[in-house]
């Protein structure tokens, strides 16, 4: 595996990361259902997302994990057919309320997608654009925050010579780390990660995984992953989703270790065993 | 036997087209080159165009195209953004606008000339002027420009729209800072296509920007475009043929340059889409 | 508590998006309005002739003699149609041949340059083709059958003009034919000729038809070529060597001095021409949709 001690990160070593032992819910998801048109894809999900912890969502494709994430940052607003019911409470405030300013909400809840999606502009502008959009007027402040974000994701040394070249010229793993930096530069409180490693080669995947571990404690992270070993390595909490009659449901939620070692539900047991065996 | 004949027929038709094209261009070059010189490009026409050059005519052409672009680009780009970003497939107004653009694309250019004469020249009182001709051409190139831009924008991957939204950027910012730059080669190609059309156009200009071959002093002056100049020399001026051939050579060169530019831009766009 | 809810600064941002959509929609509607303006102004200018059932005269009057108040379009319409049909009869087969060449016969190196050549021809300004017809082709015809400017000259130059449209549309239609259909026919032992004639071309017929209709629309709407090489004498076309005048050329010739009802007659013929072209364009679009 990667040698952690030699990496140029500024977030401190993994051992220093804040342990997740005082579970304080930051997001309270209650009876959340998502439909596209007439089709319900996710039904009555209730769970708590704990501050500073990493929560892994696992389960087969199509059971609505992405839909859950996009409901939390209201990206579902972009799809005219999507309908979200229930409640998501973020520090005492209802996210699904139509009066919520989604732009500010998304600044506080960042998202990383499965396929890295840096904009087809320079590396520097990728980072400074969101800052400018959120009212950071001073150029020097934008530059220093961009540099900090790049250092946080361990990309600074790799790209500092070519900040003005296209972000698309980076490798897949570098692009994904750039996307993480782009989300971090806005100093969000929660990071939603939708299979952030599944489009990457194994080495880049390990680098990103290590990065996620370093973010623990500083950010609340919700990560969807198909890699159970990865979920076990990084997560404090885990939720298992399954489809019954083509509708996704949250089957089991709990401490990650517990969920993998002694699943309470037969489906969880079968899934964990099946993927492992 | 019939197999051979069929193959022969296919090759012959291709050869025929190639030969005729070479014939046309060869004639233009043969007849036009002797008349062509640097002086021809810059001097004023003398003797109704038989002698002298095409200086004022090139200036008028550039001014007409300038007016065309100034009017068509912002309006067309805005319409294209609306069609590509703010309408979905079933949108009624979007459908109506697309339909009217398709219809407009089919209107013959002489009819644009009639319209321009009635509306810009007479109704709006612009008379025979560069302004009137340029605006007429703007109406003419709007459909093709909008369509090219719309297709270019629609081809921009959705992940960037999502990414921008997830960063809390406004749609306006996403369009301005991300989507339009990403579609810029298509936009440029549409622009160059429009310029090509406008440069080649004759019939729509005869009754809008007029025939006057003096150096225009303002946009309200009548100005003769290069294509109109060729028409006038060949039809109305006896002994104007060689000058017409030389002017035609200049016109073709301009248009080939525009087409090469459009091709290059759209290639680059395709390449970038593959890489991205 | 109010962190998420809009504050002043974020409210103003909302407004950008709120004002952008209506602004852009307005631009879209303005573009559509141009078409309405075109139709309105054509009608308005043509009204002196069209009004009170006067449009019947366009088809019942015996020829186009504006000075005598006769506005019969039929002779010029006949010419427009004759030129269009003549050109499509020549350009159809040649264009299809070029399409087949491009798609199936051309060696790879040649294919690219041939395509370039076709697009060069397609982008050739019609006034330049007209000039060539006038200075090169017409004198040749005059040697053979004076006076020279004639239906034949118009058909020839127009053919040259629409061949690339036909060829490029045909090539697009041919390339859309599934490859396994072609290889299936080859597996049946069909020769290249019968494969193309009986399998590929029938499979691409809608696209080819659409190309034909598009070329016809282009031929019907063309002005400069007809104006320059067809002789401009108002008469029914009796022979290939007769000098004739088409609808479009007539507008270009007489707009310069027409007034009153005469001018209205020109606008009416423009309106009528547009109608014809649109029907062709509509048929072209329809024939691809049913592919
Ligand atoms: N935009 C959409 N429109 C319609 N159906 C969708 C859309 N996005 C996802 N779905 C459907 O919703 C279900 C759940 O999808 P998703 O949330 O992406 O699941 P997961 O991320 O767990 O694979 C799938 O069956 C998918 O087909
Ligand atoms: Mg998913």
CSV table of N, CA and C and ligand atoms in Angstrom, one decimal, chain A residues 36 39 41 60-67 79 81, ligand 1:
chain,number,residue,atom,x,y,z
A,36,UNK,N,-38.8,9.6,-9.6
A,36,UNK,CA,-38.6,10.2,-10.9
A,36,UNK,C,-39.9,10.0,-11.7
A,39,UNK,N,-42.1,6.9,-11.0
A,39,UNK,CA,-41.4,5.8,-10.5
A,39,UNK,C,-40.7,6.2,-9.2
A,41,UNK,N,-37.9,5.5,-6.5
A,41,UNK,CA,-36.7,4.8,-6.5
A,41,UNK,C,-36.1,4.6,-5.1
A,60,UNK,N,-26.2,-2.5,-4.1
A,60,UNK,CA,-26.1,-2.7,-5.5
A,60,UNK,C,-26.4,-1.4,-6.3
A,61,UNK,N,-26.1,-1.4,-7.6
A,61,UNK,CA,-26.4,-0.2,-8.4
A,61,UNK,C,-27.9,-0.1,-8.6
A,62,UNK,N,-28.3,1.1,-8.7
A,62,UNK,CA,-29.7,1.4,-9.0
A,62,UNK,C,-30.6,1.4,-7.8
A,63,UNK,N,-30.1,1.3,-6.5
A,63,UNK,CA,-30.9,1.3,-5.4
A,63,UNK,C,-31.1,2.7,-4.8
A,64,UNK,N,-30.6,3.7,-5.5
A,64,UNK,CA,-31.0,5.0,-5.1
A,64,UNK,C,-29.9,5.8,-4.2
A,65,UNK,N,-28.7,5.3,-4.2
A,65,UNK,CA,-27.7,6.0,-3.4
A,65,UNK,C,-27.4,7.4,-3.9
A,66,UNK,N,-27.2,7.4,-5.2
A,66,UNK,CA,-26.9,8.7,-5.8
A,66,UNK,C,-28.1,9.7,-5.6
A,67,UNK,N,-29.3,9.1,-5.7
A,67,UNK,CA,-30.5,9.9,-5.6
A,67,UNK,C,-30.5,10.5,-4.1
A,79,UNK,N,-33.5,18.3,-12.1
A,79,UNK,CA,-34.3,17.3,-12.9
A,79,UNK,C,-35.7,17.6,-12.7
A,81,UNK,N,-38.2,16.0,-13.4
A,81,UNK,CA,-39.1,14.9,-13.1
A,81,UNK,C,-38.9,14.4,-11.7
D,1,LIG,N1,-32.7,11.4,-13.9
D,1,LIG,C1,-33.3,10.3,-13.7
D,1,LIG,N2,-34.5,10.1,-14.3
D,1,LIG,C2,-35.2,8.9,-14.2
D,1,LIG,N3,-34.8,7.9,-13.4
D,1,LIG,C3,-33.6,8.0,-12.8
D,1,LIG,C4,-32.8,9.2,-12.9
D,1,LIG,N4,-31.7,9.0,-12.2
D,1,LIG,C5,-31.7,7.8,-11.7
D,1,LIG,N5,-32.9,7.2,-12.0
D,1,LIG,C6,-33.3,5.8,-11.6
D,1,LIG,O1,-33.4,5.8,-10.2
D,1,LIG,C7,-32.8,4.6,-9.7
D,1,LIG,C8,-31.8,4.9,-8.7
D,1,LIG,O2,-30.7,5.5,-9.3
D,1,LIG,P1,-29.4,6.0,-8.5
D,1,LIG,O3,-29.9,6.9,-7.5
D,1,LIG,O4,-28.5,6.5,-9.5
D,1,LIG,O5,-28.9,4.6,-7.9
D,1,LIG,P2,-27.4,4.2,-7.5
D,1,LIG,O6,-26.6,5.4,-7.3
D,1,LIG,O7,-27.6,3.5,-6.2
D,1,LIG,O8,-26.9,3.3,-8.5
D,1,LIG,C9,-32.3,3.8,-10.9
D,1,LIG,O9,-33.2,2.8,-11.2
D,1,LIG,C10,-32.3,4.8,-12.0
D,1,LIG,O10,-32.7,4.2,-13.2
